[in-house]
Each structure stands twice: as C-alpha cells, then as structure tokens.
Short mmCIF file of N, CA and C in Angstrom, two decimals:
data_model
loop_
_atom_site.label_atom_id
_atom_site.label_comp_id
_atom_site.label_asym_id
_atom_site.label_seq_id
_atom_site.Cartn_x
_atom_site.Cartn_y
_atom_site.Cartn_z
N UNK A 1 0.85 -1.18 0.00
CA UNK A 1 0.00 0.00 0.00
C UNK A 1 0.89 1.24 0.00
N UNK A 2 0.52 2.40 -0.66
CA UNK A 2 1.33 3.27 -1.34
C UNK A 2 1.29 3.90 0.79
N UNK A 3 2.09 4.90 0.57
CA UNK A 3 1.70 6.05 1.74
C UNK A 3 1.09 7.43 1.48
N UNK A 4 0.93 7.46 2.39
CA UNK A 4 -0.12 9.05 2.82
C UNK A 4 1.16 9.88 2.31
N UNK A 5 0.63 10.87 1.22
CA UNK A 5 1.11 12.08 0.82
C UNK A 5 0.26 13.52 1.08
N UNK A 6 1.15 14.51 0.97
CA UNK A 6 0.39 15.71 0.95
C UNK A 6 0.76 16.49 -0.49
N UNK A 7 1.49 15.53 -0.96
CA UNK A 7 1.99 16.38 -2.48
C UNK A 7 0.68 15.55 -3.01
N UNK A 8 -0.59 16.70 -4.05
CA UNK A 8 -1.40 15.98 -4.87
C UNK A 8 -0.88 15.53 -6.50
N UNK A 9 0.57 15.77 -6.67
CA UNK A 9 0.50 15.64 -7.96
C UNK A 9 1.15 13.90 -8.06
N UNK A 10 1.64 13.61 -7.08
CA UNK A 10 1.71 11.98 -7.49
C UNK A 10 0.95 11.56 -7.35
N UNK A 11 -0.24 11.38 -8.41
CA UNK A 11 -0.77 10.36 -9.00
C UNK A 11 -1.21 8.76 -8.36
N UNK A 12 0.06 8.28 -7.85
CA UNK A 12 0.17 6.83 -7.35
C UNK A 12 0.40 6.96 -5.66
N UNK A 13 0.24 8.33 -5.34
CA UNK A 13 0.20 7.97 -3.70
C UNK A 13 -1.01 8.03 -3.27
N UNK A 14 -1.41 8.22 -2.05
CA UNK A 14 -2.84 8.06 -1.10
C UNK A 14 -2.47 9.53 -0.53
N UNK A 15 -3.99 10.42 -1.04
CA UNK A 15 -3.89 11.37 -0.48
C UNK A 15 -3.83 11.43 1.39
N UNK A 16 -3.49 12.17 2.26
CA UNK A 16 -3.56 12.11 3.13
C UNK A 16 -5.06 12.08 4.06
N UNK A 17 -6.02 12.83 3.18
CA UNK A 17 -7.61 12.72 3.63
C UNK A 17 -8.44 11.58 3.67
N UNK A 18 -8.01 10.59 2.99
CA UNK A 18 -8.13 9.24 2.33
C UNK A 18 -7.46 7.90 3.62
N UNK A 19 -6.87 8.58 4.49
CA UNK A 19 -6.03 7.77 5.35
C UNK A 19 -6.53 6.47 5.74
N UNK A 20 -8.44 6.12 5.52
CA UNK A 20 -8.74 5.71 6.10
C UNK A 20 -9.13 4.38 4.57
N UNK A 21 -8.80 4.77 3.55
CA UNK A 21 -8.98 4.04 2.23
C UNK A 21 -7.80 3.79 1.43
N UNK A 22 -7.96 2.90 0.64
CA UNK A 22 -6.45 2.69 -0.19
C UNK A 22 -6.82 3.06 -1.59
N UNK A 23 -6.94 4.24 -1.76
CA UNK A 23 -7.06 4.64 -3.32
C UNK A 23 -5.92 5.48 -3.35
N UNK A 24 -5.58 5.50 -4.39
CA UNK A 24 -4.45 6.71 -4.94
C UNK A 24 -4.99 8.08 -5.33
N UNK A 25 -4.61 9.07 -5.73
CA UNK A 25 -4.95 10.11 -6.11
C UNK A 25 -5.23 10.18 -7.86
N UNK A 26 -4.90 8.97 -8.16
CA UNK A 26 -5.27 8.81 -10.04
C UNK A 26 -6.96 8.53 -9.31
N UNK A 27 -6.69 6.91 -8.41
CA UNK A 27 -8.30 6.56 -8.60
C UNK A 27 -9.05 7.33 -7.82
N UNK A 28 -9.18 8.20 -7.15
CA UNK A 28 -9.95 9.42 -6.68
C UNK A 28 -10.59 9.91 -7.67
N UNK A 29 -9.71 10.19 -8.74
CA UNK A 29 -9.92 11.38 -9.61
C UNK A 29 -10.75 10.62 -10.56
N UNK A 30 -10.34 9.61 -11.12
CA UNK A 30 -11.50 8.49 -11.98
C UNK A 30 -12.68 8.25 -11.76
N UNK A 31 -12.65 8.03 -9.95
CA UNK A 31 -13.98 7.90 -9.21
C UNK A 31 -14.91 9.47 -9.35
N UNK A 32 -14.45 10.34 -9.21
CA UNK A 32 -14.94 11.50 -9.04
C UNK A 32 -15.41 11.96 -10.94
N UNK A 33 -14.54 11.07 -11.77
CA UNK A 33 -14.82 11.91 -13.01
C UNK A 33 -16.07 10.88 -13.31
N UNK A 34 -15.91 9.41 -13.52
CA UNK A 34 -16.94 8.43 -14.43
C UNK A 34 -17.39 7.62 -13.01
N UNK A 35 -17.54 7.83 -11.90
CA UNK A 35 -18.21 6.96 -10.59
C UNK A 35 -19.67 6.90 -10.76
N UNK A 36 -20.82 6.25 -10.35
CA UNK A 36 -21.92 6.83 -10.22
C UNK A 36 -21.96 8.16 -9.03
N UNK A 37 -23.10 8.20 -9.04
CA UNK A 37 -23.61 9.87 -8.30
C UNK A 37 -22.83 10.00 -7.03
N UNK A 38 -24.11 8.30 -6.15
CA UNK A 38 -23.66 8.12 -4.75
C UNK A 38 -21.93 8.18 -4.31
N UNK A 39 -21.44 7.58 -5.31
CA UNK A 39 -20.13 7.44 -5.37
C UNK A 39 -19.20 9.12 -4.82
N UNK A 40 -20.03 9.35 -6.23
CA UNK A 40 -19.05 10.81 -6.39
C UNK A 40 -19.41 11.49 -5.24
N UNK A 41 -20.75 11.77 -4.74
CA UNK A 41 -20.89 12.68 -3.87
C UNK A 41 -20.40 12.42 -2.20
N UNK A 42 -20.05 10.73 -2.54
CA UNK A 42 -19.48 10.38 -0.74
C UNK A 42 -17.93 10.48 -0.61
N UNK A 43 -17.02 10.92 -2.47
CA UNK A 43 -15.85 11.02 -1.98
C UNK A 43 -15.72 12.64 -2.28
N UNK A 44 -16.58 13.08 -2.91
CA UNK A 44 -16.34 15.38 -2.73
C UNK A 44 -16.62 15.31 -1.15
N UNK A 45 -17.91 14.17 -0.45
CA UNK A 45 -17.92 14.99 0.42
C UNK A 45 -17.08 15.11 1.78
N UNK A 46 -16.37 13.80 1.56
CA UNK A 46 -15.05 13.28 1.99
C UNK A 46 -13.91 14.06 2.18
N UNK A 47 -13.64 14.89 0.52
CA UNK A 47 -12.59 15.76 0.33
C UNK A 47 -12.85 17.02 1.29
N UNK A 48 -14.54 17.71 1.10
CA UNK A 48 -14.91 18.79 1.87
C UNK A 48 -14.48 18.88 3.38
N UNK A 49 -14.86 17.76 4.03
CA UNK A 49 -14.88 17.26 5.32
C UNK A 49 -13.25 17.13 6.00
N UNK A 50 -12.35 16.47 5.24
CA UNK A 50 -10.93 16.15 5.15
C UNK A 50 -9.60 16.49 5.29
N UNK A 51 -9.99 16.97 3.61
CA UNK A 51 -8.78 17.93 3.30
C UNK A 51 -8.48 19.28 3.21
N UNK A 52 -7.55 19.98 3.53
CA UNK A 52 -7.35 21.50 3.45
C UNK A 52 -7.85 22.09 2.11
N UNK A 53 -8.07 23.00 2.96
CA UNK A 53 -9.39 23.94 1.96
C UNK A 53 -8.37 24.25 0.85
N UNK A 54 -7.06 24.75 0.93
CA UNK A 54 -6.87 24.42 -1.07
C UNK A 54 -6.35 23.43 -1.77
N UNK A 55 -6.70 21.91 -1.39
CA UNK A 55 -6.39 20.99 -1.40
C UNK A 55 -7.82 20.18 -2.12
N UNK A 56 -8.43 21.00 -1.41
CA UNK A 56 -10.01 20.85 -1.88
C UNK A 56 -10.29 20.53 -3.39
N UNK A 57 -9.13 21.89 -3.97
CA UNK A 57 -9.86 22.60 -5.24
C UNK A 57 -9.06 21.85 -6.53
N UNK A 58 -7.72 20.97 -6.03
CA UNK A 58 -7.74 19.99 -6.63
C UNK A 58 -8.46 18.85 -7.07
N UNK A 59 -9.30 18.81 -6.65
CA UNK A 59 -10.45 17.57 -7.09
C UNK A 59 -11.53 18.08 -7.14
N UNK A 60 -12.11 19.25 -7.11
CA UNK A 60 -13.95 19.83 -7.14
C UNK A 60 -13.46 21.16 -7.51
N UNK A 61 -14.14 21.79 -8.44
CA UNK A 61 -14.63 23.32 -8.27
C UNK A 61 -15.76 23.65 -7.92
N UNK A 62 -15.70 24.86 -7.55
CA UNK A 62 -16.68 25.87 -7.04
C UNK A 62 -18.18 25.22 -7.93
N UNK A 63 -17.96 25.13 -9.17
CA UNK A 63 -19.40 25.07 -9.51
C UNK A 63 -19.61 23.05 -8.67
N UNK A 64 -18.79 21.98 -9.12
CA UNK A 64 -19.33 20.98 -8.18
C UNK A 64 -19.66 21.47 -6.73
N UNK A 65 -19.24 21.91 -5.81
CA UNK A 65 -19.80 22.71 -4.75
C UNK A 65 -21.33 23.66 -4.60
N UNK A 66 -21.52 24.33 -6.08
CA UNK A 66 -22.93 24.66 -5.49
C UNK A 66 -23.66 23.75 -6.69
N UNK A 67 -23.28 23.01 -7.50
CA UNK A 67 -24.61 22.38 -7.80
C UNK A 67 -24.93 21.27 -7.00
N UNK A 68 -23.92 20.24 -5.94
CA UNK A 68 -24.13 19.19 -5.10
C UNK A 68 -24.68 19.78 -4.01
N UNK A 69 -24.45 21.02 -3.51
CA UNK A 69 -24.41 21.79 -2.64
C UNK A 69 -25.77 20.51 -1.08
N UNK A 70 -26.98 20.52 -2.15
CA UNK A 70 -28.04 20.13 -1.35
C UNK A 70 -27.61 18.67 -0.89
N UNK A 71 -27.36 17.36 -1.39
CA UNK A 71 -26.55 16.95 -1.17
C UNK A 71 -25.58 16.18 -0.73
N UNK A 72 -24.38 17.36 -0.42
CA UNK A 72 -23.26 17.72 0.02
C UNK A 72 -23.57 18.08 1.51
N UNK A 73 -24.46 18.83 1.59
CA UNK A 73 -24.45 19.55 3.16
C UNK A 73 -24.85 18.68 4.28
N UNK A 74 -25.67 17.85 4.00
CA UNK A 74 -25.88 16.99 5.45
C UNK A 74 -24.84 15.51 5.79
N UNK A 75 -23.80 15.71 4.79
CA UNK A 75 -22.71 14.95 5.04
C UNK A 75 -21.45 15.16 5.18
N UNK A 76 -21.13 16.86 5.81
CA UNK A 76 -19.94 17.37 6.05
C UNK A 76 -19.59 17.09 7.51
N UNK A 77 -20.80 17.39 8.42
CA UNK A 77 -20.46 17.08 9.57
C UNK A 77 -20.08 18.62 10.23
N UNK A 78 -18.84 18.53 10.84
CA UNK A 78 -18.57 19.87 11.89
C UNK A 78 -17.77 21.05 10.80
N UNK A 79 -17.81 20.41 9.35
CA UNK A 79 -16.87 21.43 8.50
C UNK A 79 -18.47 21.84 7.86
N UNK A 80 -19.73 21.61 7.87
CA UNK A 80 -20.94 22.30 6.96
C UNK A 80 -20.62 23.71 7.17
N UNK A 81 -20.68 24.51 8.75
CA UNK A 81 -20.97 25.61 8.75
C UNK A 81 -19.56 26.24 8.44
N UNK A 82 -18.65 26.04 7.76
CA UNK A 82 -17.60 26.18 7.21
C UNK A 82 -17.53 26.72 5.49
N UNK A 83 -18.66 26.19 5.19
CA UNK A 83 -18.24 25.76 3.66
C UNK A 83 -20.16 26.48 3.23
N UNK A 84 -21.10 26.31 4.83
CA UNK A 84 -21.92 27.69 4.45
C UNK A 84 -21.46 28.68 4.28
N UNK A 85 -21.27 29.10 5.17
CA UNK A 85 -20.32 30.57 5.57
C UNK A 85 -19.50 30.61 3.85
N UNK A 86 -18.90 30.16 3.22
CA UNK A 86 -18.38 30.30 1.88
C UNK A 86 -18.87 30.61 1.04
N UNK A 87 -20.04 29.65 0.81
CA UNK A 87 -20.98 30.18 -0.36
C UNK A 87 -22.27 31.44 -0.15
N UNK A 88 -22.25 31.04 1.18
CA UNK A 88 -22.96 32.18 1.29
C UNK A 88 -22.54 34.04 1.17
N UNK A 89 -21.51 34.04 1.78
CA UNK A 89 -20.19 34.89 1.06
C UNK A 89 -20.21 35.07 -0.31
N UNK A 90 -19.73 34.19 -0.45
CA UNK A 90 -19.84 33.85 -2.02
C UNK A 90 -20.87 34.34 -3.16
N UNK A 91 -21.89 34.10 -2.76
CA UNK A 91 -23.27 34.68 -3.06
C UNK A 91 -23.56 36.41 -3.01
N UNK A 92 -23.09 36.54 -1.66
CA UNK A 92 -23.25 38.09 -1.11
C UNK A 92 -22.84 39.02 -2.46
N UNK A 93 -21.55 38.21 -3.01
CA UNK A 93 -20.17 39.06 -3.64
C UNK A 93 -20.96 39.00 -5.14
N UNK A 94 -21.65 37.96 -5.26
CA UNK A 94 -21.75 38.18 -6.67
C UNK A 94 -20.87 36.74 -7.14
N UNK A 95 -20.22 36.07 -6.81
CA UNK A 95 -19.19 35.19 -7.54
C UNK A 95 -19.96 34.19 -7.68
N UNK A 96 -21.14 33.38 -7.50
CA UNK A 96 -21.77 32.51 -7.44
C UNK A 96 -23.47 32.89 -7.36
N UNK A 97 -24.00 31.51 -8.17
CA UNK A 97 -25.13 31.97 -7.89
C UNK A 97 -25.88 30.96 -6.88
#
C-alpha cells in the first residue's frame, strides 16, 4: 500500500484525507470523473470534510460545490458551517449563484 502524501500531484500515492482508504490520487480522480452519483458525492464529500481547503480545489470546483451543494451539506459534519459561511459569502459578492 502506497503512503499518505500531501503532495497531490503523485498520482500513485494516497492522499492524506483518504487515510482511512487505499485509493491513490489517479483513482480518486476516476472515481470522481466516471463513478456513479452516490459514489461521487461520498468522496467530494469526503474531500470537503478532510482535506485542506486548497487541497479541496484539486479535485472539485466551485461550480461541483454549489450544484451538489443540497446533497453535500448533510454529510460534512462539523466542517458544513464552514463551507456555508463560503458560499454564502460567495453569493453576497456576486461570484456565485
């Protein structure tokens, strides 16, 4: 089994948010591109919950964030009012709708 990295660009390691799974950071990204739904939305919401907020933006953008948004939110846990507080911001500014 590969080890826990914090560099996302190797490919063949295990991100560090993941500590608790043996995927690499290729099959994250596979899962997240062609997974079904349930799939995708239990490892964004994984990443949300996890990993450092610009660590995040390696695997999701802003728009996966507000179109999962509904969701996304009752499976963040103690990081939701984290990532409200963002979009809702977010919203205020104009950068999102």
């Amino acid at each position: 089994m590969s080890r826990l990295m914090t560099d996302m660009r190797d490919e063949d390691s295990r991100p560090y948010f993941l500590w608790d799974e043996p995927l690499t950071i290729r099959q994250l990204r596979e899962i997240l591109r062609s997974g079904d739904e349930q799939e995708r939305l239990t490892y964004m919401a994984k990443i949300l919950r996890e990993a450092r907020y610009e660590d995040v933006w390696e695997f999701l953008s802003v728009d996966d964030l507000v179109r999962y948004w509904e969701q996304l939110a009752p499976r963040l846990g103690r990081r939701r009012a984290f990532w409200e507080f963002l979009l809702r911001k977010w919203r205020e500014l104009g950068l999102v709708e």
